[in-house]
Amino acid sequence: MPRVISMEGDLMESSTIETNELTKDFINKRGIIRRESRTTRALDQVKLQIKEHEIFGLIGESGSGKTTLGLALLKLMDVDSGQIIFNGNNIMKYTGRQLFGFREKTQMIFQDPYSSLNPVISVYKSIVTPLRVFHKELKEEEVLNKAIETIEMVGLTPAEQFLNKFPNQLSGGQRQRIGIARAVINNPDFIIADEPVSMLDVSLRADILNILLDLKRKFGKSMMFISHDIAVTQYVSDRIAVMHLGQLVEVAKSDRIINNPMHPYTKSLIDSIPVPDPKKKWNLDESKGQISEYVNEGKNECSYANKCPFVMDNCRKERPKFREVEKDHLVACYLYE
Ligand SMILES: Nc1ncnc2c1ncn2[C@@H]1O[C@H](COP(=O)(O)OP(=O)(O)OP(=O)(O)O)[C@@H](O)[C@H]1O
Ligand code: SF4
Ligand SMILES: [Mg+2]
């Protein structure tokens, strides 16, 4: 009989960040005079745990809530309810000094290396901004040395040649490396990388992914890696969570998600990965990055009920809870009760 995962059980493991029942609604006004409104539940009771030194992948179609979850975890967006625990502390009410301390320990790497760097600020100024904000005690020479060390760490050498460049003098891959350098210069405990390679040429992606893996191996960073691309996510992640319309539906070690997907939605995602087999057709309708025609309006039901070939009465009466179907493999689906 699968085991329902208890909060107490989860807390026994050491984690960098965890959430409990995180929920976020967007109310969108509609119609010419904007009297009608529609609720989109972007996060629906999200419960997860990202362990120390772990890269935690997050996949799901466009609009499933991945970026909203990333912004919520870093307190860059308010949520309506739920909890976020960071390094053992509930950060929901953090303001002032506590929030400042939290900002020092967390960073984000953005999807678009073109717009994430200010075009009129040099690489040096851009990279050292977090140091200047959080470590005012550092002397100019120490700041310079740290900048050089960090630029080299992300594979740009000789570092001195990049210090006075501006973003328009860099290639896409170089800009993303600078984005990563800025995110890690302050030695954060937790980094969120939101689609960090999706705007880069395929030939550059492996280099950026390897930098992220190095950061984890050498410096033990915890990371959330958000992507549409399942193969890329598998390459970097220890575990992968699958999100559908605001609900997490499956979490397991990367190879188990790929080789033994259990939730019907995860199965459809994995089936959509193109394989080098001329007999197998890739169904473009199920391609990564598709946008669902449905939204989660906040009903207490399985978010996949409208599309699931196995839907049952129960699925629309109450959303399924996570169950541990095999070791460390959690699935939220009535097929596994
Ligand atoms: N500021 C906002 N105002 C209204 N609705 C929003 C806002 N931000 C996100 N949403 C809605 O919340 C849902 C989740 O959006 P989100 O951007 O988190 O998805 P995503 O999984 O990151 O998608 P993508 O893969 O395209 O980046 C979507 O339905 C989106 O339209
Ligand atoms: S809970 Fe029901 S609707 Fe949801 S995925 Fe499972 S069988 Fe399908
Ligand atoms: Mg997004």
mmCIF file of C-alpha atoms and ligand atoms in Angstrom:
data_model
loop_
_atom_site.group_PDB
_atom_site.id
_atom_site.type_symbol
_atom_site.label_atom_id
_atom_site.label_comp_id
_atom_site.label_asym_id
_atom_site.label_seq_id
_atom_site.Cartn_x
_atom_site.Cartn_y
_atom_site.Cartn_z
ATOM 1 C CA MET A 1 0.000 0.000 0.000
ATOM 2 C CA PRO A 2 1.574 3.318 -0.999
ATOM 3 C CA ARG A 3 2.443 5.618 1.890
ATOM 4 C CA VAL A 4 0.974 9.136 2.160
ATOM 5 C CA ILE A 5 3.905 11.485 2.678
ATOM 6 C CA SER A 6 3.625 13.348 5.932
ATOM 7 C CA MET A 7 5.002 16.786 6.615
ATOM 8 C CA GLU A 8 6.757 15.413 9.684
ATOM 9 C CA GLY A 9 8.487 12.755 7.586
ATOM 10 C CA ASP A 10 9.702 15.317 5.069
ATOM 11 C CA LEU A 11 11.117 17.560 7.756
ATOM 12 C CA MET A 12 13.397 14.787 8.990
ATOM 13 C CA GLU A 13 15.606 15.233 5.890
ATOM 14 C CA SER A 14 17.839 18.249 5.690
ATOM 15 C CA SER A 15 16.562 20.660 3.096
ATOM 16 C CA THR A 16 17.519 24.086 1.845
ATOM 17 C CA ILE A 17 14.005 25.117 0.945
ATOM 18 C CA GLU A 18 10.614 23.568 1.269
ATOM 19 C CA THR A 19 7.056 24.645 0.740
ATOM 20 C CA ASN A 20 3.801 23.592 2.223
ATOM 21 C CA GLU A 21 0.471 24.099 0.451
ATOM 22 C CA LEU A 22 1.700 27.118 -1.505
ATOM 23 C CA THR A 23 -1.216 28.690 -3.378
ATOM 24 C CA LYS A 24 -1.342 31.701 -5.692
ATOM 25 C CA ASP A 25 -4.291 33.028 -7.686
ATOM 26 C CA PHE A 26 -4.208 35.601 -10.451
ATOM 27 C CA ILE A 27 -7.483 37.423 -11.027
ATOM 28 C CA ASN A 28 -7.672 38.552 -14.624
ATOM 29 C CA LYS A 29 -10.296 41.158 -15.582
ATOM 30 C CA ARG A 30 -12.060 40.407 -18.829
ATOM 31 C CA GLY A 31 -14.545 42.013 -21.213
ATOM 32 C CA ILE A 32 -14.633 45.521 -22.692
ATOM 33 C CA ILE A 33 -15.536 47.208 -19.411
ATOM 34 C CA ARG A 34 -13.509 44.632 -17.445
ATOM 35 C CA ARG A 35 -16.397 43.697 -15.145
ATOM 36 C CA GLU A 36 -15.933 39.979 -15.625
ATOM 37 C CA SER A 37 -13.034 38.325 -13.947
ATOM 38 C CA ARG A 38 -11.461 34.906 -14.198
ATOM 39 C CA THR A 39 -9.297 33.251 -11.589
ATOM 40 C CA THR A 40 -6.185 31.399 -12.650
ATOM 41 C CA ARG A 41 -4.743 29.271 -9.866
ATOM 42 C CA ALA A 42 -1.083 29.432 -10.833
ATOM 43 C CA LEU A 43 0.060 27.540 -7.732
ATOM 44 C CA ASP A 44 -2.281 24.983 -6.216
ATOM 45 C CA GLN A 45 -1.203 23.697 -2.787
ATOM 46 C CA VAL A 46 2.378 23.135 -3.916
ATOM 47 C CA LYS A 47 4.376 21.050 -1.480
ATOM 48 C CA LEU A 48 8.011 20.323 -2.230
ATOM 49 C CA GLN A 49 11.378 19.969 -0.632
ATOM 50 C CA ILE A 50 14.705 20.858 -2.238
ATOM 51 C CA LYS A 51 17.555 19.215 -0.399
ATOM 52 C CA GLU A 52 21.000 20.580 0.336
ATOM 53 C CA HIS A 53 23.412 20.215 -2.613
ATOM 54 C CA GLU A 54 20.612 19.115 -4.910
ATOM 55 C CA ILE A 55 19.618 20.248 -8.389
ATOM 56 C CA PHE A 56 15.856 19.976 -8.453
ATOM 57 C CA GLY A 57 14.375 20.067 -11.962
ATOM 58 C CA LEU A 58 10.917 21.486 -12.598
ATOM 59 C CA ILE A 59 9.185 20.664 -15.879
ATOM 60 C CA GLY A 60 5.724 21.277 -17.284
ATOM 61 C CA GLU A 61 4.021 22.855 -20.236
ATOM 62 C CA SER A 62 3.843 26.596 -20.790
ATOM 63 C CA GLY A 63 1.599 28.279 -18.236
ATOM 64 C CA SER A 64 1.855 25.442 -15.703
ATOM 65 C CA GLY A 65 3.214 27.821 -13.039
ATOM 66 C CA LYS A 66 6.955 27.136 -13.094
ATOM 67 C CA THR A 67 8.078 30.765 -13.126
ATOM 68 C CA THR A 68 5.414 31.729 -10.593
ATOM 69 C CA LEU A 69 6.754 29.046 -8.256
ATOM 70 C CA GLY A 70 10.331 30.276 -8.774
ATOM 71 C CA LEU A 71 9.384 33.881 -8.036
ATOM 72 C CA ALA A 72 7.350 32.826 -5.005
ATOM 73 C CA LEU A 73 10.223 30.761 -3.569
ATOM 74 C CA LEU A 74 12.542 33.769 -3.760
ATOM 75 C CA LYS A 75 9.894 36.081 -2.293
ATOM 76 C CA LEU A 76 9.841 38.077 -5.494
ATOM 77 C CA MET A 77 6.094 37.490 -5.672
ATOM 78 C CA ASP A 78 3.532 37.243 -2.854
ATOM 79 C CA VAL A 79 1.418 34.115 -2.514
ATOM 80 C CA ASP A 80 -2.117 33.842 -1.125
ATOM 81 C CA SER A 81 -1.448 31.047 1.331
ATOM 82 C CA GLY A 82 1.029 28.380 2.363
ATOM 83 C CA GLN A 83 4.486 28.355 3.830
ATOM 84 C CA ILE A 84 8.060 28.601 2.614
ATOM 85 C CA ILE A 85 10.771 27.283 4.924
ATOM 86 C CA PHE A 86 14.343 28.315 4.052
ATOM 87 C CA ASN A 87 17.276 26.827 5.964
ATOM 88 C CA GLY A 88 14.806 25.814 8.683
ATOM 89 C CA ASN A 89 13.128 29.237 9.029
ATOM 90 C CA ASN A 90 9.642 30.241 7.979
ATOM 91 C CA ILE A 91 10.293 33.196 5.688
ATOM 92 C CA MET A 92 6.692 34.154 4.954
ATOM 93 C CA LYS A 93 6.674 37.177 7.246
ATOM 94 C CA TYR A 94 10.229 38.301 6.513
ATOM 95 C CA THR A 95 10.659 42.046 6.012
ATOM 96 C CA GLY A 96 13.491 44.505 6.617
ATOM 97 C CA ARG A 97 16.737 42.978 7.859
ATOM 98 C CA GLN A 98 15.476 39.413 7.698
ATOM 99 C CA LEU A 99 14.430 39.853 4.073
ATOM 100 C CA PHE A 100 17.763 41.514 3.293
ATOM 101 C CA GLY A 101 19.554 38.469 4.752
ATOM 102 C CA PHE A 102 17.338 36.149 2.688
ATOM 103 C CA ARG A 103 18.117 38.116 -0.498
ATOM 104 C CA GLU A 104 21.824 37.667 0.169
ATOM 105 C CA LYS A 105 21.434 33.883 0.305
ATOM 106 C CA THR A 106 19.268 33.442 -2.799
ATOM 107 C CA GLN A 107 19.690 34.341 -6.463
ATOM 108 C CA MET A 108 18.024 33.878 -9.824
ATOM 109 C CA ILE A 109 19.500 33.136 -13.252
ATOM 110 C CA PHE A 110 17.134 34.370 -15.933
ATOM 111 C CA GLN A 111 16.094 32.914 -19.268
ATOM 112 C CA ASP A 112 17.011 35.876 -21.409
ATOM 113 C CA PRO A 113 20.689 36.811 -21.229
ATOM 114 C CA TYR A 114 19.924 39.798 -23.499
ATOM 115 C CA SER A 115 17.463 41.565 -21.237
ATOM 116 C CA SER A 116 18.783 40.391 -17.854
ATOM 117 C CA LEU A 117 21.892 42.603 -18.164
ATOM 118 C CA ASN A 118 21.622 46.383 -18.223
ATOM 119 C CA PRO A 119 22.992 47.473 -21.639
ATOM 120 C CA VAL A 120 24.683 50.615 -20.270
ATOM 121 C CA ILE A 121 26.410 48.938 -17.315
ATOM 122 C CA SER A 122 29.787 47.287 -17.776
ATOM 123 C CA VAL A 123 30.349 43.617 -16.974
ATOM 124 C CA TYR A 124 32.395 44.580 -13.923
ATOM 125 C CA LYS A 125 29.767 46.882 -12.440
ATOM 126 C CA SER A 126 27.021 44.427 -13.181
ATOM 127 C CA ILE A 127 28.807 41.493 -11.582
ATOM 128 C CA VAL A 128 29.929 43.250 -8.433
ATOM 129 C CA THR A 129 26.573 44.873 -7.627
ATOM 130 C CA PRO A 130 25.529 42.043 -5.254
ATOM 131 C CA LEU A 131 28.912 42.252 -3.469
ATOM 132 C CA ARG A 132 28.590 46.010 -3.038
ATOM 133 C CA VAL A 133 25.056 45.691 -1.687
ATOM 134 C CA PHE A 134 25.711 42.844 0.764
ATOM 135 C CA HIS A 135 29.399 43.250 1.582
ATOM 136 C CA LYS A 136 30.060 46.936 1.975
ATOM 137 C CA GLU A 137 33.106 46.102 4.119
ATOM 138 C CA LEU A 138 35.073 44.751 1.134
ATOM 139 C CA LYS A 139 37.874 46.930 -0.224
ATOM 140 C CA GLU A 140 37.960 47.800 -3.940
ATOM 141 C CA GLU A 141 40.854 45.410 -4.553
ATOM 142 C CA GLU A 142 38.999 42.539 -2.867
ATOM 143 C CA VAL A 143 35.928 43.256 -4.993
ATOM 144 C CA LEU A 144 38.057 43.249 -8.164
ATOM 145 C CA ASN A 145 39.755 39.972 -7.230
ATOM 146 C CA LYS A 146 36.421 38.332 -6.489
ATOM 147 C CA ALA A 147 35.041 39.540 -9.837
ATOM 148 C CA ILE A 148 38.022 38.085 -11.707
ATOM 149 C CA GLU A 149 37.799 34.795 -9.824
ATOM 150 C CA THR A 150 34.072 34.502 -10.557
ATOM 151 C CA ILE A 151 34.374 35.382 -14.247
ATOM 152 C CA GLU A 152 37.038 32.690 -14.593
ATOM 153 C CA MET A 153 34.853 30.254 -12.712
ATOM 154 C CA VAL A 154 32.154 30.606 -15.397
ATOM 155 C CA GLY A 155 34.755 29.880 -18.078
ATOM 156 C CA LEU A 156 35.540 33.349 -19.455
ATOM 157 C CA THR A 157 39.301 33.824 -19.708
ATOM 158 C CA PRO A 158 41.287 35.947 -19.403
ATOM 159 C CA ALA A 159 38.757 37.548 -17.084
ATOM 160 C CA GLU A 160 40.397 40.997 -17.242
ATOM 161 C CA GLN A 161 39.403 41.280 -20.902
ATOM 162 C CA PHE A 162 35.730 41.100 -20.015
ATOM 163 C CA LEU A 163 35.591 43.570 -17.131
ATOM 164 C CA ASN A 164 35.076 46.706 -19.198
ATOM 165 C CA LYS A 165 32.895 45.204 -21.878
ATOM 166 C CA PHE A 166 29.216 46.042 -22.263
ATOM 167 C CA PRO A 167 26.491 43.448 -22.922
ATOM 168 C CA ASN A 168 26.276 44.296 -26.646
ATOM 169 C CA GLN A 169 29.948 43.335 -27.014
ATOM 170 C CA LEU A 170 29.259 39.809 -25.762
ATOM 171 C CA SER A 171 27.811 36.753 -27.484
ATOM 172 C CA GLY A 172 24.672 35.098 -26.113
ATOM 173 C CA GLY A 173 26.685 32.381 -24.369
ATOM 174 C CA GLN A 174 29.061 34.938 -22.836
ATOM 175 C CA ARG A 175 26.141 37.011 -21.563
ATOM 176 C CA GLN A 176 24.572 33.997 -19.907
ATOM 177 C CA ARG A 177 27.916 33.187 -18.254
ATOM 178 C CA ILE A 178 28.012 36.747 -16.920
ATOM 179 C CA GLY A 179 24.429 36.309 -15.683
ATOM 180 C CA ILE A 180 25.549 33.198 -13.822
ATOM 181 C CA ALA A 181 28.642 34.959 -12.446
ATOM 182 C CA ARG A 182 26.473 37.736 -11.040
ATOM 183 C CA ALA A 183 24.171 35.182 -9.457
ATOM 184 C CA VAL A 184 26.970 33.246 -7.731
ATOM 185 C CA ILE A 185 29.489 35.961 -6.789
ATOM 186 C CA ASN A 186 27.908 36.321 -3.389
ATOM 187 C CA ASN A 187 28.015 32.600 -2.681
ATOM 188 C CA PRO A 188 24.243 32.079 -2.298
ATOM 189 C CA ASP A 189 22.783 28.943 -0.701
ATOM 190 C CA PHE A 190 20.005 28.582 -3.234
ATOM 191 C CA ILE A 191 19.768 29.511 -6.919
ATOM 192 C CA ILE A 192 16.842 29.329 -9.291
ATOM 193 C CA ALA A 193 17.702 28.996 -12.977
ATOM 194 C CA ASP A 194 14.574 29.696 -15.032
ATOM 195 C CA GLU A 195 15.021 28.282 -18.548
ATOM 196 C CA PRO A 196 18.696 29.345 -18.544
ATOM 197 C CA VAL A 197 19.570 27.758 -21.890
ATOM 198 C CA SER A 198 16.361 27.950 -23.879
ATOM 199 C CA MET A 199 17.392 31.127 -25.722
ATOM 200 C CA LEU A 200 20.890 29.904 -26.545
ATOM 201 C CA ASP A 201 22.109 28.046 -29.600
ATOM 202 C CA VAL A 202 22.052 24.295 -29.080
ATOM 203 C CA SER A 203 25.850 24.270 -29.470
ATOM 204 C CA LEU A 204 26.252 26.544 -26.417
ATOM 205 C CA ARG A 205 23.816 24.812 -24.123
ATOM 206 C CA ALA A 206 26.059 22.004 -22.887
ATOM 207 C CA ASP A 207 28.708 24.518 -21.717
ATOM 208 C CA ILE A 208 26.195 26.446 -19.623
ATOM 209 C CA LEU A 209 24.697 23.259 -18.198
ATOM 210 C CA ASN A 210 28.172 22.025 -17.250
ATOM 211 C CA ILE A 211 28.868 25.298 -15.410
ATOM 212 C CA LEU A 212 25.721 24.722 -13.346
ATOM 213 C CA LEU A 213 26.798 21.146 -12.625
ATOM 214 C CA ASP A 214 30.256 22.383 -11.587
ATOM 215 C CA LEU A 215 28.685 24.876 -9.200
ATOM 216 C CA LYS A 216 26.864 22.037 -7.570
ATOM 217 C CA ARG A 217 29.841 19.653 -7.481
ATOM 218 C CA LYS A 218 32.482 22.113 -6.324
ATOM 219 C CA PHE A 219 30.468 24.458 -4.159
ATOM 220 C CA GLY A 220 27.517 22.304 -3.117
ATOM 221 C CA LYS A 221 24.857 24.719 -4.351
ATOM 222 C CA SER A 222 21.184 23.856 -4.135
ATOM 223 C CA MET A 223 19.366 24.781 -7.286
ATOM 224 C CA MET A 224 15.975 24.704 -8.885
ATOM 225 C CA PHE A 225 16.308 24.209 -12.636
ATOM 226 C CA ILE A 226 13.177 25.208 -14.565
ATOM 227 C CA SER A 227 12.742 24.035 -18.137
ATOM 228 C CA HIS A 228 10.381 22.843 -20.841
ATOM 229 C CA ASP A 229 13.083 20.556 -22.081
ATOM 230 C CA ILE A 230 12.971 17.180 -20.398
ATOM 231 C CA ALA A 231 16.299 15.911 -21.798
ATOM 232 C CA VAL A 232 18.142 19.036 -20.642
ATOM 233 C CA THR A 233 16.481 18.809 -17.232
ATOM 234 C CA GLN A 234 17.454 15.171 -16.866
ATOM 235 C CA TYR A 235 21.078 16.020 -17.703
ATOM 236 C CA VAL A 236 21.484 18.432 -14.795
ATOM 237 C CA SER A 237 18.927 17.384 -12.203
ATOM 238 C CA ASP A 238 19.107 14.929 -9.325
ATOM 239 C CA ARG A 239 15.338 14.836 -9.027
ATOM 240 C CA ILE A 240 12.583 16.141 -11.276
ATOM 241 C CA ALA A 241 9.145 17.466 -10.358
ATOM 242 C CA VAL A 242 6.392 17.625 -12.944
ATOM 243 C CA MET A 243 3.909 20.468 -12.771
ATOM 244 C CA HIS A 244 0.531 20.686 -14.456
ATOM 245 C CA LEU A 245 -1.742 23.740 -14.198
ATOM 246 C CA GLY A 246 -0.344 24.767 -10.833
ATOM 247 C CA GLN A 247 -0.299 21.302 -9.272
ATOM 248 C CA LEU A 248 2.772 19.150 -8.742
ATOM 249 C CA VAL A 249 1.801 15.740 -10.049
ATOM 250 C CA GLU A 250 4.974 13.640 -9.784
ATOM 251 C CA VAL A 251 8.406 13.897 -8.131
ATOM 252 C CA ALA A 252 11.196 11.325 -8.425
ATOM 253 C CA LYS A 253 14.852 10.846 -9.197
ATOM 254 C CA SER A 254 15.558 12.009 -12.746
ATOM 255 C CA ASP A 255 16.122 8.582 -14.247
ATOM 256 C CA ARG A 256 12.928 7.227 -12.689
ATOM 257 C CA ILE A 257 10.840 10.079 -14.121
ATOM 258 C CA ILE A 258 12.263 9.387 -17.580
ATOM 259 C CA ASN A 259 12.331 5.584 -17.451
ATOM 260 C CA ASN A 260 9.307 4.917 -15.296
ATOM 261 C CA PRO A 261 6.883 7.847 -15.550
ATOM 262 C CA MET A 262 3.674 7.051 -13.685
ATOM 263 C CA HIS A 263 1.315 10.020 -13.770
ATOM 264 C CA PRO A 264 -0.694 10.091 -17.040
ATOM 265 C CA TYR A 265 0.482 13.670 -17.684
ATOM 266 C CA THR A 266 4.145 12.791 -17.152
ATOM 267 C CA LYS A 267 3.703 9.833 -19.494
ATOM 268 C CA SER A 268 2.336 12.121 -22.200
ATOM 269 C CA LEU A 269 5.297 14.490 -21.721
ATOM 270 C CA ILE A 270 7.831 11.681 -21.956
ATOM 271 C CA ASP A 271 6.065 10.214 -25.007
ATOM 272 C CA SER A 272 6.466 13.578 -26.724
ATOM 273 C CA ILE A 273 10.278 13.494 -26.553
ATOM 274 C CA PRO A 274 11.586 12.928 -30.062
ATOM 275 C CA VAL A 275 13.615 9.740 -30.358
ATOM 276 C CA PRO A 276 15.958 8.768 -33.194
ATOM 277 C CA ASP A 277 13.623 6.047 -34.368
ATOM 278 C CA PRO A 278 12.192 6.460 -37.873
ATOM 279 C CA LYS A 279 9.243 4.232 -36.977
ATOM 280 C CA LYS A 280 8.199 6.417 -34.037
ATOM 281 C CA LYS A 281 6.375 9.620 -35.001
ATOM 282 C CA TRP A 282 6.758 12.654 -32.806
ATOM 283 C CA ASN A 283 3.357 14.089 -32.086
ATOM 284 C CA LEU A 284 3.806 17.825 -32.481
ATOM 285 C CA ASP A 285 0.527 18.502 -30.697
ATOM 286 C CA GLU A 286 2.105 17.124 -27.565
ATOM 287 C CA SER A 287 5.375 18.952 -27.979
ATOM 288 C CA LYS A 288 7.083 20.580 -25.060
ATOM 289 C CA GLY A 289 6.041 24.141 -24.570
ATOM 290 C CA GLN A 290 2.457 23.707 -25.649
ATOM 291 C CA ILE A 291 -0.109 25.849 -23.898
ATOM 292 C CA SER A 292 -3.031 24.055 -22.302
ATOM 293 C CA GLU A 293 -6.489 25.136 -23.420
ATOM 294 C CA TYR A 294 -7.653 24.740 -19.818
ATOM 295 C CA VAL A 295 -6.827 26.819 -16.764
ATOM 296 C CA ASN A 296 -6.939 25.802 -13.134
ATOM 297 C CA GLU A 297 -9.880 27.789 -11.740
ATOM 298 C CA GLY A 298 -9.241 26.650 -8.194
ATOM 299 C CA LYS A 299 -11.641 23.699 -8.076
ATOM 300 C CA ASN A 300 -10.721 20.907 -5.727
ATOM 301 C CA GLU A 301 -9.988 18.366 -8.479
ATOM 302 C CA CYS A 302 -7.096 16.792 -10.343
ATOM 303 C CA SER A 303 -5.696 19.423 -12.701
ATOM 304 C CA TYR A 304 -5.407 16.808 -15.455
ATOM 305 C CA ALA A 305 -9.031 15.611 -15.224
ATOM 306 C CA ASN A 306 -10.106 17.426 -18.407
ATOM 307 C CA LYS A 307 -7.525 15.633 -20.541
ATOM 308 C CA CYS A 308 -6.872 12.381 -18.737
ATOM 309 C CA PRO A 309 -7.951 9.207 -20.569
ATOM 310 C CA PHE A 310 -8.384 7.449 -17.192
ATOM 311 C CA VAL A 311 -10.507 10.098 -15.444
ATOM 312 C CA MET A 312 -12.859 8.697 -12.766
ATOM 313 C CA ASP A 313 -15.543 10.254 -10.561
ATOM 314 C CA ASN A 314 -13.083 10.639 -7.688
ATOM 315 C CA CYS A 315 -10.743 12.750 -9.779
ATOM 316 C CA ARG A 316 -13.259 15.585 -9.914
ATOM 317 C CA LYS A 317 -14.400 15.291 -6.302
ATOM 318 C CA GLU A 318 -11.094 15.884 -4.562
ATOM 319 C CA ARG A 319 -7.581 16.421 -5.821
ATOM 320 C CA PRO A 320 -5.386 13.353 -5.292
ATOM 321 C CA LYS A 321 -2.676 13.460 -2.631
ATOM 322 C CA PHE A 322 0.958 12.551 -3.171
ATOM 323 C CA ARG A 323 1.693 8.898 -2.482
ATOM 324 C CA GLU A 324 5.066 7.178 -2.434
ATOM 325 C CA VAL A 325 4.503 4.579 -5.136
ATOM 326 C CA GLU A 326 8.080 3.302 -5.169
ATOM 327 C CA LYS A 327 11.024 4.484 -3.048
ATOM 328 C CA ASP A 328 11.386 8.266 -3.363
ATOM 329 C CA HIS A 329 8.859 8.326 -6.203
ATOM 330 C CA LEU A 330 5.800 10.429 -5.416
ATOM 331 C CA VAL A 331 2.706 10.473 -7.616
ATOM 332 C CA ALA A 332 -0.570 12.363 -7.171
ATOM 333 C CA CYS A 333 -3.098 10.229 -9.046
ATOM 334 C CA TYR A 334 -5.999 7.979 -8.042
ATOM 335 C CA LEU A 335 -4.663 5.240 -10.308
ATOM 336 C CA TYR A 336 -2.039 4.574 -7.614
ATOM 337 C CA GLU A 337 -4.235 4.448 -4.504
HETATM 338 N N1 LIG B 1 1.270 38.624 -13.514
HETATM 339 C C1 LIG B 1 0.334 37.780 -13.926
HETATM 340 N N2 LIG B 1 -0.949 38.180 -14.055
HETATM 341 C C2 LIG B 1 -1.908 37.301 -14.441
HETATM 342 N N3 LIG B 1 -1.694 36.008 -14.714
HETATM 343 C C3 LIG B 1 -0.439 35.566 -14.609
HETATM 344 C C4 LIG B 1 0.645 36.414 -14.220
HETATM 345 N N4 LIG B 1 1.802 35.689 -14.200
HETATM 346 C C5 LIG B 1 1.454 34.436 -14.554
HETATM 347 N N5 LIG B 1 0.115 34.363 -14.811
HETATM 348 C C6 LIG B 1 -0.628 33.159 -15.200
HETATM 349 O O1 LIG B 1 -0.268 32.128 -14.271
HETATM 350 C C7 LIG B 1 -0.104 30.890 -14.948
HETATM 351 C C8 LIG B 1 1.306 30.376 -14.703
HETATM 352 O O2 LIG B 1 2.225 31.234 -15.394
HETATM 353 P P1 LIG B 1 3.800 31.010 -15.363
HETATM 354 O O3 LIG B 1 4.410 32.139 -16.079
HETATM 355 O O4 LIG B 1 4.218 30.773 -13.966
HETATM 356 O O5 LIG B 1 3.945 29.664 -16.206
HETATM 357 P P2 LIG B 1 5.264 28.941 -16.738
HETATM 358 O O6 LIG B 1 5.094 27.504 -16.399
HETATM 359 O O7 LIG B 1 6.464 29.637 -16.217
HETATM 360 O O8 LIG B 1 5.134 29.133 -18.303
HETATM 361 P P3 LIG B 1 6.315 29.261 -19.394
HETATM 362 O O9 LIG B 1 6.820 27.861 -19.569
HETATM 363 O O10 LIG B 1 5.599 29.748 -20.618
HETATM 364 O O11 LIG B 1 7.349 30.205 -18.891
HETATM 365 C C9 LIG B 1 -0.421 31.156 -16.415
HETATM 366 O O12 LIG B 1 -1.789 30.832 -16.636
HETATM 367 C C10 LIG B 1 -0.199 32.633 -16.554
HETATM 368 O O13 LIG B 1 -1.003 33.164 -17.597
HETATM 369 S S1 SF4 B 2 -6.220 11.575 -10.661
HETATM 370 FE FE1 SF4 B 2 -7.645 10.909 -12.210
HETATM 371 S S2 SF4 B 2 -7.739 12.520 -13.765
HETATM 372 FE FE2 SF4 B 2 -5.932 12.850 -12.500
HETATM 373 S S3 SF4 B 2 -4.324 11.859 -13.636
HETATM 374 FE FE3 SF4 B 2 -5.056 10.364 -12.153
HETATM 375 S S4 SF4 B 2 -6.653 9.189 -13.207
HETATM 376 FE FE4 SF4 B 2 -6.229 11.018 -14.415
HETATM 377 MG MG MG B 3 8.118 30.568 -17.155
#
